[in-house]
C-alpha cells in the first residue's frame, strides 16, 4: 500500500478480507457536504439538486430497475458493444494493467472487461470508485465469481477517487467510465473533468469512455419517461432522501417527474416540477424553500454526442484516440484513448 493512501486522513480504511478493502470519507464530512450543497443549489432563482445525490440505497436499486426497462436502450446497447470490444481489448492491455472504474454501480458491465483481465492475469486488481454504498455489495458479488481478484473500493465522488488514484503507484491503469455518466456534466465541467482524468493518468495508462449518441427525440424521451414510471420514482426518490438525511418535509405528491429532450443543446433535461405553491423546510441545510406552482427543480442533464464531437472533445483534452466501437444502430459508443 502506498504511503499516499496510508497518510490520507480524509479516508477511513475498511479491510473486509484479504482480497477486499475499501476507503470512505468520514461520515461527518459526507453529511456536511450533502447539507451544504443542497443548501446552496436550492437557495437560488434556478433551483437544482446534483444528480450524484440520486444514489442512496433505494436510488441505486431503482437505477438497476431502469437498466432493464424496455425503453432504456443505453444499458443493453452498451453491453452489446462491450461484447464486441472483448474480442479486441487484449491487444491493448497486458498482465501489468489494473482496472479502475468511475461510477461502478453494480459492476455488472465490468464483468465483461474483468473476463479479459482474468484471462491475461493470475491476479487482477480492480479499483471501483462510486459515491454509493452499493460498491461494497457489488464487490462481494464479484469476489464470489472471480478467483484471483483483489478489490480496493473508494466510496467517494469521481474527483475524490481520481485524487486517491493520482500518484498511487507505478502500475498501469485502464480507467473505465461507462453508462454515459459523463453526459451528466455540462460541456464546461465535462471539459475540465476530462482534463482531470488526463492529468491523473501516467503515460501508458488507458481510458475507456461510454457515451450516448444523438438520435431520434422520441427514443430519447421515452428512455427518460418510461411507461412503468420507474424513472419518475427514481427522480422523486432524491426528495425522500433529503427528507430522511437532512430532516426535511418534502411532500412527494406535490411534485412530478418531468423530462424533455432539448435538441439544440443535445441533452435530456430532467426536473422535479412543483405542482402547487408550497414551502419546504430542510432543517440540516438551514433552509426554508419556497416553490411556486410549476416551478422546476433541475435534477439531471444527460448530454448526447455526435461521434465527431466525441473525438474533438477527447483530442482537445489531451487524449489520443485508439479505437471507437459502436452498435449496429449507432445508438451508443465506447471510445478507448491513451494520454497524448
Ligand atoms: C448511471 S449509474 C451507472 C452505473 C454503471 N456504471 C452502469 O454503466 O450501469 C451512475 C453510477 O455512478 C455513481 N455516481 C454518480 N455520480 C457520482 C459522482 N459524482 N461520483 C461518484 N460516483 C457517482 C452512482 O452511484 C452510480 O452507481
PDB file of N, CA, C and O in Angstrom, residues 149-219:
ATOM      1  N   UNK A 149      -9.115 -12.157  -7.826  1.00  0.00           N
ATOM      2  CA  UNK A 149      -9.453 -10.739  -7.926  1.00  0.00           C
ATOM      3  C   UNK A 149      -9.170 -10.053  -6.588  1.00  0.00           C
ATOM      4  O   UNK A 149      -9.510 -10.593  -5.527  1.00  0.00           O
ATOM      5  N   UNK A 150      -8.522  -8.880  -6.653  1.00  0.00           N
ATOM      6  CA  UNK A 150      -8.254  -8.089  -5.445  1.00  0.00           C
ATOM      7  C   UNK A 150      -8.917  -6.729  -5.623  1.00  0.00           C
ATOM      8  O   UNK A 150      -8.615  -6.027  -6.579  1.00  0.00           O
ATOM      9  N   UNK A 151      -9.813  -6.389  -4.701  1.00  0.00           N
ATOM     10  CA  UNK A 151     -10.595  -5.156  -4.887  1.00  0.00           C
ATOM     11  C   UNK A 151     -10.252  -4.117  -3.823  1.00  0.00           C
ATOM     12  O   UNK A 151     -10.234  -4.410  -2.622  1.00  0.00           O
ATOM     13  N   UNK A 152      -9.961  -2.918  -4.295  1.00  0.00           N
ATOM     14  CA  UNK A 152      -9.817  -1.758  -3.415  1.00  0.00           C
ATOM     15  C   UNK A 152     -10.877  -0.752  -3.841  1.00  0.00           C
ATOM     16  O   UNK A 152     -10.767  -0.147  -4.915  1.00  0.00           O
ATOM     17  N   UNK A 153     -11.929  -0.631  -3.060  1.00  0.00           N
ATOM     18  CA  UNK A 153     -13.025   0.268  -3.426  1.00  0.00           C
ATOM     19  C   UNK A 153     -12.845   1.641  -2.810  1.00  0.00           C
ATOM     20  O   UNK A 153     -12.342   1.766  -1.687  1.00  0.00           O
ATOM     21  N   UNK A 154     -13.239   2.659  -3.534  1.00  0.00           N
ATOM     22  CA  UNK A 154     -13.205   4.022  -2.993  1.00  0.00           C
ATOM     23  C   UNK A 154     -14.633   4.553  -3.054  1.00  0.00           C
ATOM     24  O   UNK A 154     -15.175   4.788  -4.143  1.00  0.00           O
ATOM     25  N   UNK A 155     -15.245   4.692  -1.877  1.00  0.00           N
ATOM     26  CA  UNK A 155     -16.644   5.148  -1.821  1.00  0.00           C
ATOM     27  C   UNK A 155     -16.611   6.669  -1.701  1.00  0.00           C
ATOM     28  O   UNK A 155     -16.564   7.231  -0.604  1.00  0.00           O
ATOM     29  N   UNK A 156     -16.555   7.301  -2.862  1.00  0.00           N
ATOM     30  CA  UNK A 156     -16.400   8.757  -2.875  1.00  0.00           C
ATOM     31  C   UNK A 156     -16.806   9.278  -4.255  1.00  0.00           C
ATOM     32  O   UNK A 156     -17.137   8.493  -5.152  1.00  0.00           O
ATOM     33  N   UNK A 157     -16.722  10.592  -4.422  1.00  0.00           N
ATOM     34  CA  UNK A 157     -17.019  11.191  -5.726  1.00  0.00           C
ATOM     35  C   UNK A 157     -15.941  10.771  -6.735  1.00  0.00           C
ATOM     36  O   UNK A 157     -14.857  10.320  -6.354  1.00  0.00           O
ATOM     37  N   UNK A 158     -16.251  10.976  -8.018  1.00  0.00           N
ATOM     38  CA  UNK A 158     -15.248  10.688  -9.057  1.00  0.00           C
ATOM     39  C   UNK A 158     -13.962  11.461  -8.751  1.00  0.00           C
ATOM     40  O   UNK A 158     -12.860  10.914  -8.840  1.00  0.00           O
ATOM     41  N   UNK A 159     -14.140  12.738  -8.398  1.00  0.00           N
ATOM     42  CA  UNK A 159     -12.970  13.611  -8.188  1.00  0.00           C
ATOM     43  C   UNK A 159     -12.134  13.096  -7.017  1.00  0.00           C
ATOM     44  O   UNK A 159     -10.900  13.057  -7.094  1.00  0.00           O
ATOM     45  N   UNK A 160     -12.832  12.702  -5.921  1.00  0.00           N
ATOM     46  CA  UNK A 160     -12.130  12.153  -4.762  1.00  0.00           C
ATOM     47  C   UNK A 160     -11.364  10.889  -5.142  1.00  0.00           C
ATOM     48  O   UNK A 160     -10.209  10.695  -4.759  1.00  0.00           O
ATOM     49  N   UNK A 161     -12.028  10.032  -5.919  1.00  0.00           N
ATOM     50  CA  UNK A 161     -11.413   8.764  -6.339  1.00  0.00           C
ATOM     51  C   UNK A 161     -10.192   8.994  -7.213  1.00  0.00           C
ATOM     52  O   UNK A 161      -9.166   8.317  -7.089  1.00  0.00           O
ATOM     53  N   UNK A 162     -10.295   9.988  -8.112  1.00  0.00           N
ATOM     54  CA  UNK A 162      -9.156  10.270  -9.006  1.00  0.00           C
ATOM     55  C   UNK A 162      -7.979  10.823  -8.210  1.00  0.00           C
ATOM     56  O   UNK A 162      -6.815  10.496  -8.472  1.00  0.00           O
ATOM     57  N   UNK A 163      -8.295  11.639  -7.218  1.00  0.00           N
ATOM     58  CA  UNK A 163      -7.240  12.192  -6.362  1.00  0.00           C
ATOM     59  C   UNK A 163      -6.526  11.056  -5.615  1.00  0.00           C
ATOM     60  O   UNK A 163      -5.313  11.031  -5.465  1.00  0.00           O
ATOM     61  N   UNK A 164      -7.341  10.102  -5.158  1.00  0.00           N
ATOM     62  CA  UNK A 164      -6.835   8.927  -4.454  1.00  0.00           C
ATOM     63  C   UNK A 164      -5.869   8.150  -5.366  1.00  0.00           C
ATOM     64  O   UNK A 164      -4.819   7.679  -4.948  1.00  0.00           O
ATOM     65  N   UNK A 165      -6.270   8.047  -6.634  1.00  0.00           N
ATOM     66  CA  UNK A 165      -5.501   7.241  -7.590  1.00  0.00           C
ATOM     67  C   UNK A 165      -4.194   7.913  -8.008  1.00  0.00           C
ATOM     68  O   UNK A 165      -3.197   7.249  -8.292  1.00  0.00           O
ATOM     69  N   UNK A 166      -4.251   9.243  -8.001  1.00  0.00           N
ATOM     70  CA  UNK A 166      -3.103  10.019  -8.505  1.00  0.00           C
ATOM     71  C   UNK A 166      -1.857   9.677  -7.690  1.00  0.00           C
ATOM     72  O   UNK A 166      -1.902   9.683  -6.463  1.00  0.00           O
ATOM     73  N   UNK A 167      -0.800   9.365  -8.328  1.00  0.00           N
ATOM     74  CA  UNK A 167       0.463   9.003  -7.666  1.00  0.00           C
ATOM     75  C   UNK A 167       0.326   7.805  -6.729  1.00  0.00           C
ATOM     76  O   UNK A 167       1.084   7.662  -5.781  1.00  0.00           O
ATOM     77  N   UNK A 168      -0.680   6.972  -6.909  1.00  0.00           N
ATOM     78  CA  UNK A 168      -0.876   5.824  -6.015  1.00  0.00           C
ATOM     79  C   UNK A 168       0.311   4.864  -6.122  1.00  0.00           C
ATOM     80  O   UNK A 168       0.885   4.459  -5.122  1.00  0.00           O
ATOM     81  N   UNK A 169       0.641   4.499  -7.334  1.00  0.00           N
ATOM     82  CA  UNK A 169       1.841   3.673  -7.580  1.00  0.00           C
ATOM     83  C   UNK A 169       2.159   3.729  -9.068  1.00  0.00           C
ATOM     84  O   UNK A 169       1.553   4.508  -9.799  1.00  0.00           O
ATOM     85  N   UNK A 170       3.095   2.885  -9.515  1.00  0.00           N
ATOM     86  CA  UNK A 170       3.514   2.962 -10.921  1.00  0.00           C
ATOM     87  C   UNK A 170       2.748   2.009 -11.830  1.00  0.00           C
ATOM     88  O   UNK A 170       3.025   1.923 -13.022  1.00  0.00           O
ATOM     89  N   UNK A 171       1.822   1.268 -11.234  1.00  0.00           N
ATOM     90  CA  UNK A 171       1.120   0.269 -12.040  1.00  0.00           C
ATOM     91  C   UNK A 171       0.261   0.951 -13.111  1.00  0.00           C
ATOM     92  O   UNK A 171      -0.326   2.012 -12.873  1.00  0.00           O
ATOM     93  N   UNK A 172       0.181   0.314 -14.283  1.00  0.00           N
ATOM     94  CA  UNK A 172      -0.618   0.901 -15.359  1.00  0.00           C
ATOM     95  C   UNK A 172      -2.109   0.712 -15.074  1.00  0.00           C
ATOM     96  O   UNK A 172      -2.513  -0.336 -14.561  1.00  0.00           O
ATOM     97  N   UNK A 173      -2.908   1.723 -15.401  1.00  0.00           N
ATOM     98  CA  UNK A 173      -4.352   1.664 -15.171  1.00  0.00           C
ATOM     99  C   UNK A 173      -5.128   1.721 -16.477  1.00  0.00           C
ATOM    100  O   UNK A 173      -4.801   2.524 -17.357  1.00  0.00           O
ATOM    101  N   UNK A 174      -6.153   0.881 -16.561  1.00  0.00           N
ATOM    102  CA  UNK A 174      -7.195   1.112 -17.560  1.00  0.00           C
ATOM    103  C   UNK A 174      -8.357   1.695 -16.762  1.00  0.00           C
ATOM    104  O   UNK A 174      -8.909   1.028 -15.879  1.00  0.00           O
ATOM    105  N   UNK A 175      -8.662   2.973 -17.015  1.00  0.00           N
ATOM    106  CA  UNK A 175      -9.781   3.624 -16.314  1.00  0.00           C
ATOM    107  C   UNK A 175     -11.012   3.529 -17.212  1.00  0.00           C
ATOM    108  O   UNK A 175     -10.941   3.888 -18.399  1.00  0.00           O
ATOM    109  N   UNK A 176     -12.117   3.026 -16.668  1.00  0.00           N
ATOM    110  CA  UNK A 176     -13.336   2.954 -17.483  1.00  0.00           C
ATOM    111  C   UNK A 176     -14.429   3.834 -16.871  1.00  0.00           C
ATOM    112  O   UNK A 176     -14.524   3.970 -15.649  1.00  0.00           O
ATOM    113  N   UNK A 177     -15.234   4.425 -17.744  1.00  0.00           N
ATOM    114  CA  UNK A 177     -16.323   5.314 -17.307  1.00  0.00           C
ATOM    115  C   UNK A 177     -17.513   5.000 -18.216  1.00  0.00           C
ATOM    116  O   UNK A 177     -17.618   5.514 -19.329  1.00  0.00           O
ATOM    117  N   UNK A 178     -18.377   4.104 -17.748  1.00  0.00           N
ATOM    118  CA  UNK A 178     -19.431   3.551 -18.603  1.00  0.00           C
ATOM    119  C   UNK A 178     -20.775   4.233 -18.335  1.00  0.00           C
ATOM    120  O   UNK A 178     -20.897   5.120 -17.484  1.00  0.00           O
ATOM    121  N   UNK A 179     -21.807   3.777 -19.053  1.00  0.00           N
ATOM    122  CA  UNK A 179     -23.175   4.199 -18.769  1.00  0.00           C
ATOM    123  C   UNK A 179     -23.485   5.614 -19.222  1.00  0.00           C
ATOM    124  O   UNK A 179     -24.525   6.159 -18.862  1.00  0.00           O
ATOM    125  N   UNK A 180     -22.581   6.237 -19.963  1.00  0.00           N
ATOM    126  CA  UNK A 180     -22.757   7.626 -20.400  1.00  0.00           C
ATOM    127  C   UNK A 180     -22.927   8.573 -19.217  1.00  0.00           C
ATOM    128  O   UNK A 180     -23.565   9.633 -19.336  1.00  0.00           O
ATOM    129  N   UNK A 181     -22.365   8.194 -18.056  1.00  0.00           N
ATOM    130  CA  UNK A 181     -22.469   9.071 -16.885  1.00  0.00           C
ATOM    131  C   UNK A 181     -21.761  10.400 -17.132  1.00  0.00           C
ATOM    132  O   UNK A 181     -22.107  11.416 -16.529  1.00  0.00           O
ATOM    133  N   UNK A 182     -20.780  10.380 -18.041  1.00  0.00           N
ATOM    134  CA  UNK A 182     -20.089  11.629 -18.388  1.00  0.00           C
ATOM    135  C   UNK A 182     -21.082  12.656 -18.941  1.00  0.00           C
ATOM    136  O   UNK A 182     -20.881  13.864 -18.796  1.00  0.00           O
ATOM    137  N   UNK A 183     -22.176  12.161 -19.556  1.00  0.00           N
ATOM    138  CA  UNK A 183     -23.199  13.035 -20.127  1.00  0.00           C
ATOM    139  C   UNK A 183     -23.889  13.901 -19.089  1.00  0.00           C
ATOM    140  O   UNK A 183     -24.584  14.850 -19.435  1.00  0.00           O
ATOM    141  N   UNK A 184     -23.717  13.596 -17.806  1.00  0.00           N
ATOM    142  CA  UNK A 184     -24.319  14.434 -16.749  1.00  0.00           C
ATOM    143  C   UNK A 184     -23.569  15.759 -16.557  1.00  0.00           C
ATOM    144  O   UNK A 184     -24.089  16.685 -15.946  1.00  0.00           O
ATOM    145  N   UNK A 185     -22.330  15.808 -17.041  1.00  0.00           N
ATOM    146  CA  UNK A 185     -21.548  17.048 -16.888  1.00  0.00           C
ATOM    147  C   UNK A 185     -21.976  18.090 -17.929  1.00  0.00           C
ATOM    148  O   UNK A 185     -22.231  17.740 -19.084  1.00  0.00           O
ATOM    149  N   UNK A 186     -21.983  19.353 -17.535  1.00  0.00           N
ATOM    150  CA  UNK A 186     -22.177  20.424 -18.516  1.00  0.00           C
ATOM    151  C   UNK A 186     -20.927  20.428 -19.402  1.00  0.00           C
ATOM    152  O   UNK A 186     -19.875  19.916 -18.984  1.00  0.00           O
ATOM    153  N   UNK A 187     -21.006  20.997 -20.621  1.00  0.00           N
ATOM    154  CA  UNK A 187     -19.828  20.988 -21.501  1.00  0.00           C
ATOM    155  C   UNK A 187     -18.575  21.540 -20.812  1.00  0.00           C
ATOM    156  O   UNK A 187     -17.487  20.959 -20.902  1.00  0.00           O
ATOM    157  N   UNK A 188     -18.742  22.623 -20.079  1.00  0.00           N
ATOM    158  CA  UNK A 188     -17.596  23.247 -19.420  1.00  0.00           C
ATOM    159  C   UNK A 188     -17.004  22.342 -18.330  1.00  0.00           C
ATOM    160  O   UNK A 188     -15.789  22.097 -18.270  1.00  0.00           O
ATOM    161  N   UNK A 189     -17.885  21.821 -17.465  1.00  0.00           N
ATOM    162  CA  UNK A 189     -17.419  20.934 -16.382  1.00  0.00           C
ATOM    163  C   UNK A 189     -16.863  19.631 -16.962  1.00  0.00           C
ATOM    164  O   UNK A 189     -15.905  19.059 -16.437  1.00  0.00           O
ATOM    165  N   UNK A 190     -17.494  19.156 -18.050  1.00  0.00           N
ATOM    166  CA  UNK A 190     -17.035  17.913 -18.680  1.00  0.00           C
ATOM    167  C   UNK A 190     -15.628  18.071 -19.228  1.00  0.00           C
ATOM    168  O   UNK A 190     -14.777  17.188 -19.094  1.00  0.00           O
ATOM    169  N   UNK A 191     -15.383  19.214 -19.836  1.00  0.00           N
ATOM    170  CA  UNK A 191     -14.057  19.501 -20.399  1.00  0.00           C
ATOM    171  C   UNK A 191     -13.007  19.466 -19.283  1.00  0.00           C
ATOM    172  O   UNK A 191     -11.972  18.802 -19.393  1.00  0.00           O
ATOM    173  N   UNK A 192     -13.342  20.144 -18.161  1.00  0.00           N
ATOM    174  CA  UNK A 192     -12.393  20.181 -17.041  1.00  0.00           C
ATOM    175  C   UNK A 192     -12.218  18.791 -16.445  1.00  0.00           C
ATOM    176  O   UNK A 192     -11.126  18.419 -16.021  1.00  0.00           O
ATOM    177  N   UNK A 193     -13.314  18.016 -16.408  1.00  0.00           N
ATOM    178  CA  UNK A 193     -13.229  16.676 -15.827  1.00  0.00           C
ATOM    179  C   UNK A 193     -12.329  15.769 -16.682  1.00  0.00           C
ATOM    180  O   UNK A 193     -11.516  15.000 -16.151  1.00  0.00           O
ATOM    181  N   UNK A 194     -12.444  15.890 -18.003  1.00  0.00           N
ATOM    182  CA  UNK A 194     -11.571  15.080 -18.868  1.00  0.00           C
ATOM    183  C   UNK A 194     -10.112  15.486 -18.673  1.00  0.00           C
ATOM    184  O   UNK A 194      -9.207  14.637 -18.667  1.00  0.00           O
ATOM    185  N   UNK A 195      -9.889  16.786 -18.490  1.00  0.00           N
ATOM    186  CA  UNK A 195      -8.514  17.240 -18.226  1.00  0.00           C
ATOM    187  C   UNK A 195      -8.006  16.646 -16.911  1.00  0.00           C
ATOM    188  O   UNK A 195      -6.844  16.264 -16.792  1.00  0.00           O
ATOM    189  N   UNK A 196      -8.914  16.539 -15.924  1.00  0.00           N
ATOM    190  CA  UNK A 196      -8.526  15.975 -14.637  1.00  0.00           C
ATOM    191  C   UNK A 196      -8.154  14.488 -14.791  1.00  0.00           C
ATOM    192  O   UNK A 196      -7.156  14.020 -14.256  1.00  0.00           O
ATOM    193  N   UNK A 197      -8.979  13.765 -15.565  1.00  0.00           N
ATOM    194  CA  UNK A 197      -8.664  12.350 -15.801  1.00  0.00           C
ATOM    195  C   UNK A 197      -7.308  12.250 -16.482  1.00  0.00           C
ATOM    196  O   UNK A 197      -6.442  11.462 -16.088  1.00  0.00           O
ATOM    197  N   UNK A 198      -7.114  13.096 -17.503  1.00  0.00           N
ATOM    198  CA  UNK A 198      -5.861  13.079 -18.248  1.00  0.00           C
ATOM    199  C   UNK A 198      -4.668  13.336 -17.324  1.00  0.00           C
ATOM    200  O   UNK A 198      -3.639  12.660 -17.414  1.00  0.00           O
ATOM    201  N   UNK A 199      -4.839  14.278 -16.392  1.00  0.00           N
ATOM    202  CA  UNK A 199      -3.693  14.609 -15.533  1.00  0.00           C
ATOM    203  C   UNK A 199      -3.487  13.546 -14.446  1.00  0.00           C
ATOM    204  O   UNK A 199      -2.421  13.467 -13.848  1.00  0.00           O
ATOM    205  N   UNK A 200      -4.500  12.724 -14.218  1.00  0.00           N
ATOM    206  CA  UNK A 200      -4.347  11.614 -13.260  1.00  0.00           C
ATOM    207  C   UNK A 200      -3.583  10.457 -13.908  1.00  0.00           C
ATOM    208  O   UNK A 200      -2.948   9.660 -13.236  1.00  0.00           O
ATOM    209  N   UNK A 201      -3.682  10.386 -15.242  1.00  0.00           N
ATOM    210  CA  UNK A 201      -3.099   9.233 -15.941  1.00  0.00           C
ATOM    211  C   UNK A 201      -1.589   9.368 -16.105  1.00  0.00           C
ATOM    212  O   UNK A 201      -1.060  10.457 -16.272  1.00  0.00           O
ATOM    213  N   UNK A 202      -0.919   8.194 -16.084  1.00  0.00           N
ATOM    214  CA  UNK A 202       0.515   8.161 -16.387  1.00  0.00           C
ATOM    215  C   UNK A 202       0.646   7.786 -17.859  1.00  0.00           C
ATOM    216  O   UNK A 202      -0.314   7.269 -18.446  1.00  0.00           O
ATOM    217  N   UNK A 203       1.815   7.989 -18.410  1.00  0.00           N
ATOM    218  CA  UNK A 203       1.959   7.574 -19.811  1.00  0.00           C
ATOM    219  C   UNK A 203       1.841   6.042 -19.829  1.00  0.00           C
ATOM    220  O   UNK A 203       2.351   5.354 -18.940  1.00  0.00           O
ATOM    221  N   UNK A 204       1.104   5.510 -20.776  1.00  0.00           N
ATOM    222  CA  UNK A 204       0.871   4.052 -20.815  1.00  0.00           C
ATOM    223  C   UNK A 204      -0.506   3.675 -20.282  1.00  0.00           C
ATOM    224  O   UNK A 204      -1.030   2.610 -20.595  1.00  0.00           O
ATOM    225  N   UNK A 205      -1.114   4.562 -19.474  1.00  0.00           N
ATOM    226  CA  UNK A 205      -2.470   4.293 -18.981  1.00  0.00           C
ATOM    227  C   UNK A 205      -3.472   4.439 -20.136  1.00  0.00           C
ATOM    228  O   UNK A 205      -3.205   5.152 -21.113  1.00  0.00           O
ATOM    229  N   UNK A 206      -4.619   3.799 -19.970  1.00  0.00           N
ATOM    230  CA  UNK A 206      -5.680   3.899 -20.975  1.00  0.00           C
ATOM    231  C   UNK A 206      -6.977   4.333 -20.321  1.00  0.00           C
ATOM    232  O   UNK A 206      -7.181   4.097 -19.117  1.00  0.00           O
ATOM    233  N   UNK A 207      -7.867   4.936 -21.131  1.00  0.00           N
ATOM    234  CA  UNK A 207      -9.170   5.393 -20.630  1.00  0.00           C
ATOM    235  C   UNK A 207     -10.244   4.976 -21.634  1.00  0.00           C
ATOM    236  O   UNK A 207     -10.108   5.205 -22.835  1.00  0.00           O
ATOM    237  N   UNK A 208     -11.282   4.337 -21.120  1.00  0.00           N
ATOM    238  CA  UNK A 208     -12.386   3.881 -21.980  1.00  0.00           C
ATOM    239  C   UNK A 208     -13.658   4.594 -21.536  1.00  0.00           C
ATOM    240  O   UNK A 208     -14.060   4.489 -20.375  1.00  0.00           O
ATOM    241  N   UNK A 209     -14.290   5.315 -22.455  1.00  0.00           N
ATOM    242  CA  UNK A 209     -15.475   6.101 -22.084  1.00  0.00           C
ATOM    243  C   UNK A 209     -16.683   5.700 -22.939  1.00  0.00           C
ATOM    244  O   UNK A 209     -16.585   5.593 -24.161  1.00  0.00           O
ATOM    245  N   UNK A 210     -17.808   5.467 -22.252  1.00  0.00           N
ATOM    246  CA  UNK A 210     -19.060   5.123 -22.934  1.00  0.00           C
ATOM    247  C   UNK A 210     -19.924   6.362 -23.049  1.00  0.00           C
ATOM    248  O   UNK A 210     -20.235   6.997 -22.040  1.00  0.00           O
ATOM    249  N   UNK A 211     -20.314   6.729 -24.279  1.00  0.00           N
ATOM    250  CA  UNK A 211     -21.136   7.936 -24.470  1.00  0.00           C
ATOM    251  C   UNK A 211     -22.337   7.649 -25.357  1.00  0.00           C
ATOM    252  O   UNK A 211     -22.229   6.931 -26.373  1.00  0.00           O
ATOM    253  N   UNK A 212     -23.448   8.238 -24.969  1.00  0.00           N
ATOM    254  CA  UNK A 212     -24.685   8.070 -25.710  1.00  0.00           C
ATOM    255  C   UNK A 212     -24.685   9.017 -26.915  1.00  0.00           C
ATOM    256  O   UNK A 212     -24.173  10.136 -26.816  1.00  0.00           O
ATOM    257  N   UNK A 213     -25.246   8.551 -28.027  1.00  0.00           N
ATOM    258  CA  UNK A 213     -25.196   9.345 -29.257  1.00  0.00           C
ATOM    259  C   UNK A 213     -26.531  10.041 -29.540  1.00  0.00           C
ATOM    260  O   UNK A 213     -27.587   9.555 -29.108  1.00  0.00           O
ATOM    261  N   UNK A 214     -26.453  11.150 -30.268  1.00  0.00           N
ATOM    262  CA  UNK A 214     -27.655  11.882 -30.690  1.00  0.00           C
ATOM    263  C   UNK A 214     -28.522  10.941 -31.519  1.00  0.00           C
ATOM    264  O   UNK A 214     -28.005  10.199 -32.369  1.00  0.00           O
ATOM    265  N   UNK A 215     -29.809  10.949 -31.237  1.00  0.00           N
ATOM    266  CA  UNK A 215     -30.726  10.100 -32.003  1.00  0.00           C
ATOM    267  C   UNK A 215     -32.117  10.702 -31.977  1.00  0.00           C
ATOM    268  O   UNK A 215     -32.312  11.797 -31.429  1.00  0.00           O
ATOM    269  N   UNK A 216     -33.075   9.959 -32.491  1.00  0.00           N
ATOM    270  CA  UNK A 216     -34.460  10.407 -32.551  1.00  0.00           C
ATOM    271  C   UNK A 216     -34.985  10.859 -31.180  1.00  0.00           C
ATOM    272  O   UNK A 216     -34.827  10.151 -30.186  1.00  0.00           O
ATOM    273  N   UNK A 217     -35.638  12.027 -31.192  1.00  0.00           N
ATOM    274  CA  UNK A 217     -36.131  12.634 -29.948  1.00  0.00           C
ATOM    275  C   UNK A 217     -37.065  11.685 -29.178  1.00  0.00           C
ATOM    276  O   UNK A 217     -37.014  11.606 -27.951  1.00  0.00           O
ATOM    277  N   UNK A 218     -37.900  10.971 -29.916  1.00  0.00           N
ATOM    278  CA  UNK A 218     -38.889  10.126 -29.244  1.00  0.00           C
ATOM    279  C   UNK A 218     -38.227   8.951 -28.510  1.00  0.00           C
ATOM    280  O   UNK A 218     -38.625   8.578 -27.405  1.00  0.00           O
ATOM    281  N   UNK A 219     -37.202   8.391 -29.134  1.00  0.00           N
ATOM    282  CA  UNK A 219     -36.468   7.282 -28.484  1.00  0.00           C
ATOM    283  C   UNK A 219     -35.824   7.802 -27.204  1.00  0.00           C
ATOM    284  O   UNK A 219     -35.859   7.166 -26.154  1.00  0.00           O
TER     285      UNK A 219
END
